[in-house]
Amino acid sequence: MPRTVRDVVFVDGVRTPFGKAGPKGIYHETRADDLVVKAVRELLRRNPGLDPARIDEVAIAATTQIGDQGLTLGRTAGILAGLPQSVPGYSIDRMCAGAMTAVTTTAGSIAFGAYDVVVAGGVEHMGRHPMGEGVDPNPRFVSERLVDESALFMGMTAENLHDRYPSITKQRADEYAVRSQEKAAKAYADGSIQQDLVPISVRRTTPETGETGWGLATEDEPMRPGTTLENLAGLKTPFRPHGRVTAGNAAGLNDGATASLIASEEFAREAGLPVRMRLVSFAYTGVEPEVMGYGPIPATEKALAKAGLTIGDIGLFEINEAFAVQVLAFLEHYGIADDDARVNQYGGAIAFGHPLASSGVRLMTQLARQFEAQPEVRYGLTTMCVGFGMGASVIWENPHFAGGAQ
């Protein structure tokens, strides 16, 4: 019998504060699975009208699926979060686009009619599990010149992208990074970020005294408010002598988790759940692995074509800031100014951090907040580059659009 494709909506999204990876980071003594469990529990607390037994799937992404990020994380996180044992779950790995892939994969199942409502998110504890830990790249990649050796090092791919766009200078990248920090600080001052953060109890050992105690993580640790061009100008370029990529114009190594509720619009309305964004289209594409940061451009072109839209129809952009050059290349390709007001209004990963597989849902959560505040905007884009040469883009419609269907 013929099936009708159902509309899919973003109901809600939350995240932990993002931390700095390593012994001095807030989550050094916190398990990765506990981070995502806290996020799932917060989703349920915020949406008491949802019967947990109605959840059809828990899809959780992690890039390094070992240790406390392994063991079919979607299933184990669901059980740890108190979901009924009848709720299944699974894990996903698409590196940086893990949580985004969790959303779009389950969204396809919702549109098909297999699911009504799901939990989709991601976690990355780069302090416990550095990217690439335990992996064994096939030597054929380099020996047969299938990819350039630089493809295995994300910072080098960013330098390669600078080569492709010589007009994107280090100063432009630094200027963009300063704006990201400024916008993030303003978003915090305006209360635009905190409402979707899950406070996390953290166990900390003071290095100076060796004493251990408990604290509460309530804000993103990587932010550097007050960053200036002068601060950034003298930073080292670790990936290339006299290069352009620094710790100041790139996201750091971070820990954190995200979770979202995705549902059919029909189910959401019947259950009294909020409809915060409506899924329009999504696309993933591959690019040369050694210029990984180029990926959002063809992915966005593909998503726009599927939706019958143009870049001019997009009123808000949430672009993951793995590196400033990656965002600037996207903007330059589409003829968008570096400081366009539609882009990353709350700041981005350069300020907040980028715990790899979790970041896609952060983009969506921030876009949903912007939609609520700007009913004059109809369409928004969440997009990111992905390790080993991919791009990922999702186009959303604002259900609060002043001239659209409510």
Coordinates of N, CA and C in Angstrom, one line a residue, residues 164-165 282-288 291-306 330 333-334 383-384 389-393:
R164 N 43.6 26.9 -0.6 CA 42.6 27.0 -1.7 C 41.9 28.3 -1.7
Y165 N 41.8 29.0 -0.6 CA 41.2 30.3 -0.6 C 42.2 31.3 -0.1
F282 N 17.8 17.5 4.0 CA 19.1 17.3 4.5 C 20.0 16.6 3.5
A283 N 21.3 16.8 3.6 CA 22.2 16.2 2.6 C 23.6 16.0 3.2
Y284 N 24.2 14.9 2.8 CA 25.6 14.7 3.1 C 26.4 14.5 1.8
T285 N 27.6 15.0 1.7 CA 28.4 14.8 0.5 C 29.9 14.5 1.0
G286 N 30.6 14.0 0.0 CA 32.0 13.8 0.3 C 32.8 14.8 -0.5
V287 N 34.0 15.1 0.0 CA 34.9 16.0 -0.7 C 36.3 15.4 -0.5
E288 N 37.3 16.0 -1.1 CA 38.7 15.5 -0.9 C 39.0 15.6 0.6
V291 N 40.9 18.5 2.2 CA 40.3 19.8 2.4 C 38.9 19.6 3.0
M292 N 38.9 18.9 4.1 CA 37.7 18.5 4.8 C 36.8 19.7 5.0
G293 N 37.3 20.9 5.3 CA 36.5 22.0 5.7 C 35.6 22.6 4.6
Y294 N 35.9 22.1 3.3 CA 35.1 22.5 2.2 C 33.7 21.9 2.2
G295 N 33.5 20.8 2.9 CA 32.4 20.0 2.8 C 31.0 20.7 2.9
P296 N 30.8 21.7 3.8 CA 29.5 22.3 3.9 C 29.0 22.9 2.6
I297 N 29.9 23.3 1.7 CA 29.5 24.0 0.5 C 28.7 23.0 -0.4
P298 N 29.2 21.9 -0.8 CA 28.4 21.0 -1.7 C 27.2 20.4 -0.9
A299 N 27.4 20.1 0.4 CA 26.3 19.6 1.1 C 25.1 20.5 1.2
T300 N 25.4 21.8 1.3 CA 24.3 22.8 1.3 C 23.7 23.0 -0.1
E301 N 24.5 22.9 -1.1 CA 24.0 23.0 -2.5 C 23.0 21.8 -2.7
K302 N 23.4 20.7 -2.2 CA 22.5 19.5 -2.4 C 21.2 19.6 -1.6
A303 N 21.3 20.1 -0.4 CA 20.1 20.2 0.5 C 19.2 21.3 -0.1
L304 N 19.8 22.4 -0.6 CA 19.0 23.4 -1.2 C 18.2 22.9 -2.4
A305 N 18.9 22.2 -3.3 CA 18.3 21.6 -4.5 C 17.2 20.7 -4.1
K306 N 17.4 19.9 -3.1 CA 16.3 18.9 -2.7 C 15.1 19.7 -2.2
F330 N 32.9 28.9 3.3 CA 31.5 28.8 3.0 C 30.9 30.2 2.7
H333 N 32.2 31.5 -0.7 CA 31.6 30.8 -1.8 C 30.2 31.3 -2.2
Y334 N 29.4 31.6 -1.1 CA 28.0 32.1 -1.4 C 27.9 33.6 -1.4
T383 N 24.8 23.4 9.4 CA 25.8 22.8 8.6 C 27.1 22.6 9.2
M384 N 27.9 21.6 8.8 CA 29.2 21.4 9.4 C 30.1 20.6 8.5
G389 N 36.8 14.2 5.0 CA 36.3 14.7 3.8 C 34.8 14.6 3.5
M390 N 34.0 15.2 4.4 CA 32.5 15.2 4.2 C 31.9 16.5 4.6
G391 N 30.7 16.7 4.2 CA 29.9 17.9 4.6 C 28.5 17.4 5.0
A392 N 27.9 18.1 5.9 CA 26.5 17.8 6.3 C 25.7 19.0 6.5
S393 N 24.5 19.0 5.9 CA 23.6 20.2 6.0 C 22.2 19.8 6.2

